[in-house]
mmCIF file of C-alpha atoms in Angstrom:
data_model
loop_
_atom_site.group_PDB
_atom_site.id
_atom_site.type_symbol
_atom_site.label_atom_id
_atom_site.label_comp_id
_atom_site.label_asym_id
_atom_site.label_seq_id
_atom_site.Cartn_x
_atom_site.Cartn_y
_atom_site.Cartn_z
ATOM 1 C CA ASN A 1 79.062 61.130 122.434
ATOM 2 C CA ASN A 2 80.919 64.425 122.706
ATOM 3 C CA ALA A 3 78.364 67.158 123.361
ATOM 4 C CA VAL A 4 80.820 69.942 122.503
ATOM 5 C CA PHE A 5 81.590 69.173 118.864
ATOM 6 C CA SER A 6 79.791 68.246 115.696
ATOM 7 C CA SER A 7 81.044 67.693 112.150
ATOM 8 C CA ASP A 8 79.473 67.904 108.713
ATOM 9 C CA GLU A 9 79.698 65.466 105.826
ATOM 10 C CA ASN A 10 83.056 66.944 104.780
ATOM 11 C CA GLY A 11 84.617 66.368 108.204
ATOM 12 C CA VAL A 12 84.619 70.066 109.146
ATOM 13 C CA LEU A 13 84.523 70.397 112.926
ATOM 14 C CA TYR A 14 82.098 72.870 114.531
ATOM 15 C CA SER A 15 80.810 73.654 117.976
ATOM 16 C CA LYS A 16 77.630 71.746 118.721
ATOM 17 C CA ASP A 17 75.413 74.698 117.773
ATOM 18 C CA LYS A 18 77.513 75.262 114.618
ATOM 19 C CA THR A 19 78.328 78.859 115.520
ATOM 20 C CA VAL A 20 82.095 78.208 115.774
ATOM 21 C CA LEU A 21 84.132 76.668 112.946
ATOM 22 C CA MET A 22 86.843 74.865 114.868
ATOM 23 C CA LYS A 23 88.866 72.883 112.318
ATOM 24 C CA TYR A 24 88.839 72.276 108.596
ATOM 25 C CA PRO A 25 90.338 68.848 107.725
ATOM 26 C CA GLY A 26 93.588 69.047 105.837
ATOM 27 C CA ASN A 27 92.803 65.984 103.709
ATOM 28 C CA SER A 28 89.397 67.140 102.471
ATOM 29 C CA ALA A 29 88.988 66.903 98.693
ATOM 30 C CA LEU A 30 87.108 70.213 98.492
ATOM 31 C CA THR A 31 88.821 73.050 96.641
ATOM 32 C CA VAL A 32 86.118 75.635 97.422
ATOM 33 C CA PHE A 33 84.462 75.906 100.830
ATOM 34 C CA ALA A 34 81.636 78.241 101.824
ATOM 35 C CA VAL A 35 81.490 78.871 105.580
ATOM 36 C CA PRO A 36 77.874 78.309 106.732
ATOM 37 C CA GLU A 37 75.896 81.419 107.660
ATOM 38 C CA THR A 38 75.312 80.006 111.148
ATOM 39 C CA VAL A 39 79.012 80.536 111.918
ATOM 40 C CA THR A 40 79.922 83.687 113.849
ATOM 41 C CA GLU A 41 83.484 82.738 114.800
ATOM 42 C CA ILE A 42 86.402 80.972 113.113
ATOM 43 C CA SER A 43 88.882 79.493 115.599
ATOM 44 C CA ASP A 44 92.664 79.878 115.771
ATOM 45 C CA TYR A 45 94.461 77.827 113.097
ATOM 46 C CA ALA A 46 91.119 76.583 111.745
ATOM 47 C CA PHE A 47 92.426 76.085 108.186
ATOM 48 C CA GLU A 48 96.034 75.269 109.046
ATOM 49 C CA ASN A 49 97.627 72.666 106.728
ATOM 50 C CA SER A 50 94.550 72.533 104.500
ATOM 51 C CA TYR A 51 96.618 71.878 101.417
ATOM 52 C CA LYS A 52 93.880 71.104 98.857
ATOM 53 C CA ILE A 53 91.456 73.938 99.471
ATOM 54 C CA LYS A 54 92.015 77.000 97.262
ATOM 55 C CA THR A 55 89.067 79.302 98.043
ATOM 56 C CA VAL A 56 87.157 80.106 101.247
ATOM 57 C CA CYS A 57 83.947 82.169 101.207
ATOM 58 C CA ILE A 58 83.211 84.003 104.466
ATOM 59 C CA PRO A 59 79.650 85.191 105.145
ATOM 60 C CA GLU A 60 78.622 88.432 106.809
ATOM 61 C CA SER A 61 77.697 86.515 109.972
ATOM 62 C CA VAL A 62 81.381 85.948 110.851
ATOM 63 C CA SER A 63 82.484 88.646 113.281
ATOM 64 C CA SER A 64 85.617 87.038 114.762
ATOM 65 C CA ILE A 65 88.509 85.233 113.098
ATOM 66 C CA GLY A 66 91.168 83.651 115.276
ATOM 67 C CA TYR A 67 94.919 84.064 115.161
ATOM 68 C CA GLY A 68 96.601 82.129 112.347
ATOM 69 C CA ALA A 69 93.266 80.879 111.023
ATOM 70 C CA PHE A 70 94.767 80.462 107.543
ATOM 71 C CA PHE A 71 98.340 79.750 108.609
ATOM 72 C CA ASN A 72 100.294 77.367 106.348
ATOM 73 C CA SER A 73 97.320 76.834 104.060
ATOM 74 C CA TYR A 74 97.450 76.806 100.278
ATOM 75 C CA LEU A 75 94.641 79.272 99.811
ATOM 76 C CA GLU A 76 94.638 81.383 96.691
ATOM 77 C CA LYS A 77 91.581 83.458 97.507
ATOM 78 C CA ILE A 78 89.369 84.499 100.404
ATOM 79 C CA ILE A 79 86.012 85.894 99.368
ATOM 80 C CA VAL A 80 84.429 88.128 101.983
ATOM 81 C CA ASN A 81 80.736 88.999 101.768
ATOM 82 C CA SER A 82 80.505 92.454 100.180
ATOM 83 C CA ASP A 83 78.444 93.725 103.098
ATOM 84 C CA ASN A 84 81.073 92.685 105.628
ATOM 85 C CA LYS A 85 83.332 95.650 106.405
ATOM 86 C CA ASN A 86 85.455 93.877 109.029
ATOM 87 C CA TYR A 87 88.020 91.974 106.991
ATOM 88 C CA SER A 88 90.153 91.873 103.889
ATOM 89 C CA SER A 89 92.877 89.451 102.852
ATOM 90 C CA ASP A 90 96.252 89.670 101.187
ATOM 91 C CA SER A 91 97.707 87.385 98.540
ATOM 92 C CA PHE A 92 98.961 84.968 101.205
ATOM 93 C CA GLY A 93 95.487 84.337 102.609
ATOM 94 C CA VAL A 94 96.228 86.282 105.791
ATOM 95 C CA LEU A 95 93.131 88.070 107.016
ATOM 96 C CA PHE A 96 93.377 91.609 108.383
ATOM 97 C CA ASN A 97 91.015 94.179 109.802
ATOM 98 C CA LYS A 98 89.731 96.060 106.769
ATOM 99 C CA ASP A 99 89.665 99.382 108.571
ATOM 100 C CA LYS A 100 93.450 99.452 108.910
ATOM 101 C CA THR A 101 94.772 101.834 106.267
ATOM 102 C CA THR A 102 98.476 101.527 105.497
ATOM 103 C CA PHE A 103 100.719 104.358 104.326
ATOM 104 C CA ILE A 104 104.248 103.572 103.231
ATOM 105 C CA PHE A 105 106.913 106.273 103.203
ATOM 106 C CA VAL A 106 109.375 105.915 100.344
ATOM 107 C CA GLY A 107 112.366 107.984 99.299
ATOM 108 C CA GLY A 108 114.856 107.022 96.642
ATOM 109 C CA LYS A 109 117.711 108.723 98.481
ATOM 110 C CA GLY A 110 118.944 108.325 102.042
ATOM 111 C CA GLY A 111 119.023 111.296 104.371
ATOM 112 C CA VAL A 112 115.915 113.055 103.075
ATOM 113 C CA GLY A 113 114.173 112.694 106.447
ATOM 114 C CA LYS A 114 111.688 109.865 105.892
ATOM 115 C CA SER A 115 111.969 108.694 109.502
ATOM 116 C CA THR A 116 111.573 112.208 110.922
ATOM 117 C CA VAL A 117 108.538 112.836 108.723
ATOM 118 C CA SER A 118 107.064 109.406 109.554
ATOM 119 C CA VAL A 119 107.423 109.916 113.319
ATOM 120 C CA ASN A 120 105.957 113.400 113.347
ATOM 121 C CA LEU A 121 103.153 112.571 110.941
ATOM 122 C CA ALA A 122 102.210 109.451 112.951
ATOM 123 C CA TYR A 123 102.222 111.547 116.123
ATOM 124 C CA ALA A 124 100.080 114.187 114.440
ATOM 125 C CA LEU A 125 97.558 111.524 113.378
ATOM 126 C CA ALA A 126 97.477 110.144 116.934
ATOM 127 C CA ASN A 127 97.067 113.641 118.411
ATOM 128 C CA HIS A 128 94.023 114.128 116.191
ATOM 129 C CA GLY A 129 92.342 111.071 117.705
ATOM 130 C CA TYR A 130 93.265 108.410 115.142
ATOM 131 C CA GLN A 131 94.459 105.020 116.414
ATOM 132 C CA THR A 132 97.849 104.876 114.729
ATOM 133 C CA GLY A 133 100.580 102.270 114.338
ATOM 134 C CA LEU A 134 104.156 103.124 113.343
ATOM 135 C CA MET A 135 106.308 100.363 111.834
ATOM 136 C CA ASP A 136 110.037 100.886 111.310
ATOM 137 C CA LEU A 137 111.137 98.610 108.456
ATOM 138 C CA ASP A 138 114.661 99.934 108.166
ATOM 139 C CA ILE A 139 116.113 96.604 109.301
ATOM 140 C CA HIS A 140 119.774 97.641 109.148
ATOM 141 C CA GLY A 141 119.477 101.219 110.399
ATOM 142 C CA PRO A 142 116.365 101.529 112.586
ATOM 143 C CA SER A 143 115.934 104.992 114.101
ATOM 144 C CA ILE A 144 112.246 105.261 114.980
ATOM 145 C CA ALA A 145 112.762 103.928 118.527
ATOM 146 C CA LYS A 146 115.397 106.596 119.221
ATOM 147 C CA MET A 147 113.179 109.377 117.873
ATOM 148 C CA LEU A 148 110.262 108.216 120.021
ATOM 149 C CA GLY A 149 112.404 107.889 123.169
ATOM 150 C CA ILE A 150 111.675 104.164 123.550
ATOM 151 C CA GLU A 151 115.051 102.714 122.523
ATOM 152 C CA ASP A 152 115.610 101.197 125.992
ATOM 153 C CA LEU A 153 112.379 99.193 125.815
ATOM 154 C CA ARG A 154 112.021 95.742 124.235
ATOM 155 C CA LEU A 155 109.167 94.035 122.445
ATOM 156 C CA GLN A 156 107.390 91.334 124.447
ATOM 157 C CA ALA A 157 105.309 88.366 123.316
ATOM 158 C CA ILE A 158 102.032 87.216 124.831
ATOM 159 C CA GLY A 159 101.125 83.792 123.540
ATOM 160 C CA ASN A 160 101.770 83.820 119.810
ATOM 161 C CA LYS A 161 101.492 87.577 119.428
ATOM 162 C CA ILE A 162 104.120 90.325 119.590
ATOM 163 C CA MET A 163 102.969 93.309 121.616
ATOM 164 C CA PRO A 164 103.916 96.696 120.128
ATOM 165 C CA ILE A 165 105.282 99.417 122.370
ATOM 166 C CA LYS A 166 102.506 101.757 123.447
ATOM 167 C CA VAL A 167 103.913 105.258 123.016
ATOM 168 C CA THR A 168 100.660 107.081 123.830
ATOM 169 C CA GLY A 169 97.036 106.070 124.203
ATOM 170 C CA SER A 170 96.602 106.227 120.433
ATOM 171 C CA LEU A 171 100.103 105.493 119.087
ATOM 172 C CA LYS A 172 101.929 102.141 119.020
ATOM 173 C CA ALA A 173 105.271 101.286 117.433
ATOM 174 C CA VAL A 174 107.487 98.372 116.432
ATOM 175 C CA SER A 175 111.093 98.483 115.253
ATOM 176 C CA MET A 176 113.992 96.108 114.805
ATOM 177 C CA ALA A 177 115.825 98.300 117.333
ATOM 178 C CA LEU A 178 113.401 97.003 119.977
ATOM 179 C CA LEU A 179 114.646 93.429 119.426
ATOM 180 C CA LEU A 180 118.400 94.026 119.623
ATOM 181 C CA ASN A 181 120.460 93.300 122.729
ATOM 182 C CA GLU A 182 122.383 96.552 122.394
ATOM 183 C CA THR A 183 121.541 99.761 120.564
ATOM 184 C CA ASP A 184 124.775 99.493 118.553
ATOM 185 C CA SER A 185 124.300 95.832 117.546
ATOM 186 C CA PRO A 186 124.408 95.471 113.740
ATOM 187 C CA VAL A 187 121.818 93.416 111.851
ATOM 188 C CA VAL A 188 123.716 91.319 109.294
ATOM 189 C CA TRP A 189 120.921 89.651 107.336
ATOM 190 C CA ARG A 190 120.304 88.636 103.767
ATOM 191 C CA GLY A 191 117.018 89.103 101.903
ATOM 192 C CA PRO A 192 115.071 85.986 103.057
ATOM 193 C CA MET A 193 115.602 86.771 106.741
ATOM 194 C CA LYS A 194 114.457 90.357 106.214
ATOM 195 C CA ALA A 195 111.366 89.120 104.379
ATOM 196 C CA ALA A 196 110.526 86.805 107.298
ATOM 197 C CA ALA A 197 110.916 89.663 109.798
ATOM 198 C CA ILE A 198 108.632 91.909 107.744
ATOM 199 C CA GLN A 199 105.974 89.169 107.583
ATOM 200 C CA GLN A 200 106.196 88.787 111.361
ATOM 201 C CA PHE A 201 105.850 92.522 111.937
ATOM 202 C CA LEU A 202 102.729 92.497 109.767
ATOM 203 C CA GLY A 203 101.097 89.224 110.761
ATOM 204 C CA ASP A 204 102.246 88.525 114.322
ATOM 205 C CA VAL A 205 102.021 91.960 115.967
ATOM 206 C CA ASP A 206 98.878 92.546 118.003
ATOM 207 C CA TRP A 207 98.149 96.061 116.770
ATOM 208 C CA GLY A 208 94.544 96.022 117.962
ATOM 209 C CA GLU A 209 92.132 98.298 116.152
ATOM 210 C CA LEU A 210 93.998 100.809 113.986
ATOM 211 C CA ASP A 211 92.830 103.628 111.778
ATOM 212 C CA TYR A 212 96.243 104.111 110.174
ATOM 213 C CA LEU A 213 99.470 102.144 109.944
ATOM 214 C CA VAL A 214 102.491 104.280 108.994
ATOM 215 C CA VAL A 215 105.436 102.318 107.570
ATOM 216 C CA ASP A 216 108.901 103.879 107.401
ATOM 217 C CA LEU A 217 111.080 102.269 104.721
ATOM 218 C CA PRO A 218 114.846 102.424 104.154
ATOM 219 C CA PRO A 219 116.192 104.260 101.092
ATOM 220 C CA GLY A 220 115.829 102.817 97.630
ATOM 221 C CA THR A 221 113.573 100.264 95.979
ATOM 222 C CA GLY A 222 115.060 97.007 97.261
ATOM 223 C CA ASP A 223 113.869 94.054 99.328
ATOM 224 C CA GLU A 224 112.081 95.938 102.099
ATOM 225 C CA ALA A 225 110.070 98.067 99.703
ATOM 226 C CA LEU A 226 109.125 95.064 97.562
ATOM 227 C CA ASN A 227 108.149 92.965 100.576
ATOM 228 C CA ILE A 228 105.967 95.579 102.239
ATOM 229 C CA VAL A 229 104.121 96.206 98.985
ATOM 230 C CA GLN A 230 103.470 92.473 98.603
ATOM 231 C CA PHE A 231 102.682 91.597 102.214
ATOM 232 C CA ALA A 232 100.974 94.637 103.746
ATOM 233 C CA PRO A 233 97.172 94.751 103.967
ATOM 234 C CA ASN A 234 95.088 97.597 102.601
ATOM 235 C CA VAL A 235 97.988 99.703 101.346
ATOM 236 C CA GLU A 236 96.251 102.970 100.625
ATOM 237 C CA GLY A 237 99.319 104.218 98.824
ATOM 238 C CA ALA A 238 102.844 105.540 99.145
ATOM 239 C CA VAL A 239 104.053 108.921 100.290
ATOM 240 C CA ILE A 240 107.258 110.108 98.617
ATOM 241 C CA VAL A 241 109.650 112.177 100.739
ATOM 242 C CA THR A 242 112.269 114.285 98.986
ATOM 243 C CA THR A 243 114.427 117.329 99.595
ATOM 244 C CA PRO A 244 114.373 120.251 97.152
ATOM 245 C CA GLN A 245 117.695 119.812 95.348
ATOM 246 C CA ASP A 246 117.851 118.110 91.944
ATOM 247 C CA VAL A 247 119.985 115.144 93.098
ATOM 248 C CA ALA A 248 117.405 114.086 95.693
ATOM 249 C CA VAL A 249 114.450 114.746 93.394
ATOM 250 C CA LEU A 250 116.055 112.539 90.715
ATOM 251 C CA ASP A 251 116.116 109.540 93.072
ATOM 252 C CA SER A 252 112.633 110.321 94.380
ATOM 253 C CA THR A 253 111.223 110.201 90.866
ATOM 254 C CA LYS A 254 112.614 106.667 90.609
ATOM 255 C CA ALA A 255 110.637 105.847 93.752
ATOM 256 C CA ILE A 256 107.499 107.220 92.069
ATOM 257 C CA LYS A 257 108.094 104.950 89.079
ATOM 258 C CA PHE A 258 108.644 101.985 91.411
ATOM 259 C CA ILE A 259 105.344 102.568 93.206
ATOM 260 C CA GLU A 260 103.524 102.863 89.895
ATOM 261 C CA MET A 261 105.120 99.586 88.740
ATOM 262 C CA MET A 262 103.716 97.959 91.896
ATOM 263 C CA ASP A 263 100.255 99.168 90.842
ATOM 264 C CA LEU A 264 99.881 101.372 93.930
ATOM 265 C CA PRO A 265 98.775 105.004 94.001
ATOM 266 C CA VAL A 266 101.223 107.721 94.970
ATOM 267 C CA LEU A 267 99.321 109.655 97.639
ATOM 268 C CA GLY A 268 101.618 112.592 97.251
ATOM 269 C CA ILE A 269 105.057 114.135 97.591
ATOM 270 C CA ILE A 270 106.378 115.878 100.700
ATOM 271 C CA GLU A 271 109.252 118.320 100.274
ATOM 272 C CA ASN A 272 111.280 118.015 103.473
ATOM 273 C CA MET A 273 114.103 120.387 104.494
ATOM 274 C CA SER A 274 112.432 123.045 102.397
ATOM 275 C CA GLY A 275 114.364 126.012 103.706
ATOM 276 C CA LEU A 276 116.015 126.607 107.081
ATOM 277 C CA VAL A 277 114.165 128.457 109.827
ATOM 278 C CA CYS A 278 116.731 130.911 111.192
ATOM 279 C CA PRO A 279 116.814 130.558 114.993
ATOM 280 C CA HIS A 280 117.583 134.275 115.386
ATOM 281 C CA CYS A 281 115.133 136.066 113.128
ATOM 282 C CA GLY A 282 112.740 133.319 111.986
ATOM 283 C CA GLU A 283 113.484 133.999 108.311
ATOM 284 C CA ILE A 284 113.539 130.937 106.013
ATOM 285 C CA LEU A 285 116.854 130.426 104.175
ATOM 286 C CA GLU A 286 116.775 128.231 101.055
ATOM 287 C CA VAL A 287 119.806 126.075 101.923
ATOM 288 C CA PHE A 288 118.921 123.238 99.519
ATOM 289 C CA GLY A 289 116.902 125.322 97.103
ATOM 290 C CA LYS A 290 113.129 125.274 96.881
ATOM 291 C CA GLY A 291 110.346 123.805 94.796
ATOM 292 C CA GLY A 292 111.866 120.458 93.731
ATOM 293 C CA GLY A 293 108.935 118.550 95.219
ATOM 294 C CA VAL A 294 106.398 120.757 93.467
ATOM 295 C CA LYS A 295 108.113 120.285 90.097
ATOM 296 C CA ALA A 296 108.211 116.491 90.527
ATOM 297 C CA ALA A 297 104.539 116.430 91.534
ATOM 298 C CA GLU A 298 103.585 118.435 88.472
ATOM 299 C CA LYS A 299 105.739 116.364 86.123
ATOM 300 C CA TYR A 300 104.332 113.013 87.302
ATOM 301 C CA GLU A 301 100.824 114.330 87.988
ATOM 302 C CA VAL A 302 100.715 113.288 91.642
ATOM 303 C CA PRO A 303 99.457 115.361 94.602
ATOM 304 C CA TYR A 304 101.809 117.769 96.344
ATOM 305 C CA LEU A 305 101.198 117.413 100.097
ATOM 306 C CA GLY A 306 103.300 120.322 101.268
ATOM 307 C CA ALA A 307 106.731 121.409 102.459
ATOM 308 C CA ILE A 308 108.404 121.050 105.862
ATOM 309 C CA PRO A 309 111.333 123.386 106.627
ATOM 310 C CA ILE A 310 114.599 122.492 108.340
ATOM 311 C CA ASP A 311 114.270 123.403 111.979
ATOM 312 C CA ILE A 312 117.045 123.111 114.561
ATOM 313 C CA GLU A 313 114.410 122.308 117.176
ATOM 314 C CA MET A 314 113.278 119.332 115.094
ATOM 315 C CA ARG A 315 116.832 117.972 115.072
ATOM 316 C CA LYS A 316 117.092 118.426 118.839
ATOM 317 C CA ALA A 317 113.731 116.738 119.360
ATOM 318 C CA GLY A 318 114.847 113.675 117.381
ATOM 319 C CA ASP A 319 118.045 113.357 119.409
ATOM 320 C CA GLU A 320 116.123 113.749 122.669
ATOM 321 C CA GLY A 321 113.530 111.104 121.744
ATOM 322 C CA ARG A 322 110.752 113.677 121.808
ATOM 323 C CA PRO A 323 108.783 114.007 118.567
ATOM 324 C CA PHE A 324 108.994 117.607 117.442
ATOM 325 C CA ILE A 325 105.251 117.841 116.925
ATOM 326 C CA ILE A 326 104.719 117.662 120.716
ATOM 327 C CA ARG A 327 104.107 121.214 121.881
ATOM 328 C CA LYS A 328 105.887 122.324 125.020
ATOM 329 C CA PRO A 329 103.820 124.429 127.439
ATOM 330 C CA GLY A 330 104.376 128.125 126.852
ATOM 331 C CA GLN A 331 105.983 127.758 123.441
ATOM 332 C CA ASP A 332 104.947 130.162 120.729
ATOM 333 C CA LYS A 333 103.448 129.021 117.472
ATOM 334 C CA ASN A 334 106.017 127.499 115.173
ATOM 335 C CA PRO A 335 105.828 127.460 111.338
ATOM 336 C CA THR A 336 107.211 123.915 111.280
ATOM 337 C CA TRP A 337 104.389 122.646 113.517
ATOM 338 C CA GLU A 338 101.915 124.288 111.183
ATOM 339 C CA ALA A 339 103.661 122.734 108.158
ATOM 340 C CA VAL A 340 103.488 119.193 109.620
ATOM 341 C CA ASP A 341 99.808 119.632 110.521
ATOM 342 C CA LYS A 342 99.083 120.924 107.024
ATOM 343 C CA VAL A 343 100.817 117.942 105.415
ATOM 344 C CA MET A 344 98.799 115.575 107.637
ATOM 345 C CA GLU A 345 95.538 117.293 106.722
ATOM 346 C CA ASN A 346 96.389 117.134 103.014
ATOM 347 C CA LEU A 347 97.288 113.433 103.277
ATOM 348 C CA ILE A 348 94.036 112.508 105.035
ATOM 349 C CA ALA A 349 92.059 114.603 102.549
ATOM 350 C CA GLU A 350 93.729 112.709 99.692
ATOM 351 C CA VAL A 351 92.843 109.351 101.278
ATOM 352 C CA GLU A 352 89.244 110.353 101.883
ATOM 353 C CA LYS A 353 88.949 111.631 98.319
ATOM 354 C CA ARG A 354 90.067 108.246 96.981
ATOM 355 C CA GLU A 355 87.582 106.411 99.216
ATOM 356 C CA GLU A 356 84.598 108.377 97.936
#
């Protein structure tokens, strides 16, 4: 006698007009389920604890999928109608907005400036009108919050969702630093706890509509790098950050091999700290040498995205929590600004070329 709900012969619960799929029964014997084309919305936790079903087919009519719709299910595959551009799924059956393109920043060696490059590149993307997310996955040494000037803020939850910090109208960020009681509190975690945190950052953060998600990784090819490659949706590819000298390039080439082993494209190599801009005369001094990134790109046949010089103003900007890419009124043109913009343009061009 309930006028709100109706169910089909398999016990699947719908709204009375069958436009909302409300709950799929966990004990159903079906292993493959095709959502009816009358359905336009799938409710929160609709397939939770559905332990027998392995495949769900979603028609083009579905325009809204609730939070945790496939949480704790045993799904192996979600098939989305080829005409539906709204969603894609990862290997865990978590559904994401298909338009969110993920870049991961990898460097085999610490201290090459991945975080600095990530912050300034994310800011450059946001300044050019792209809705951008910045995720700091350096669990033990997070620095993104400091560089953005938001280290005194803390992440908040609304309902079951974590709200990222809104840095500007088009840039949002999350970092482990935004969950710690004190800025100097250490994170003493083993691998499983880090994996759980990464899954939460990916699945439980309410990013909203994003064009790009920039992920800053810690050095090396350990747990964090493996987890983000496995868990992240729509990973467009990895960006390798190196400095020019041979020691750094050696470790960066290992990162290239790692990305290739994960069956992901290397979008390109950025040579950071490529010469020092003299604060007195503006001349570029080759402190760490020059051209290591170009040589690695040529050797491994991956794109070279450009070089960013060392700039004292960039160091000051990071310490002040003011991304260097932000122009101050009255400042003259700066070759480092132009270098960051050029790298961003080359990266977007590489992505668009792959999408054609």
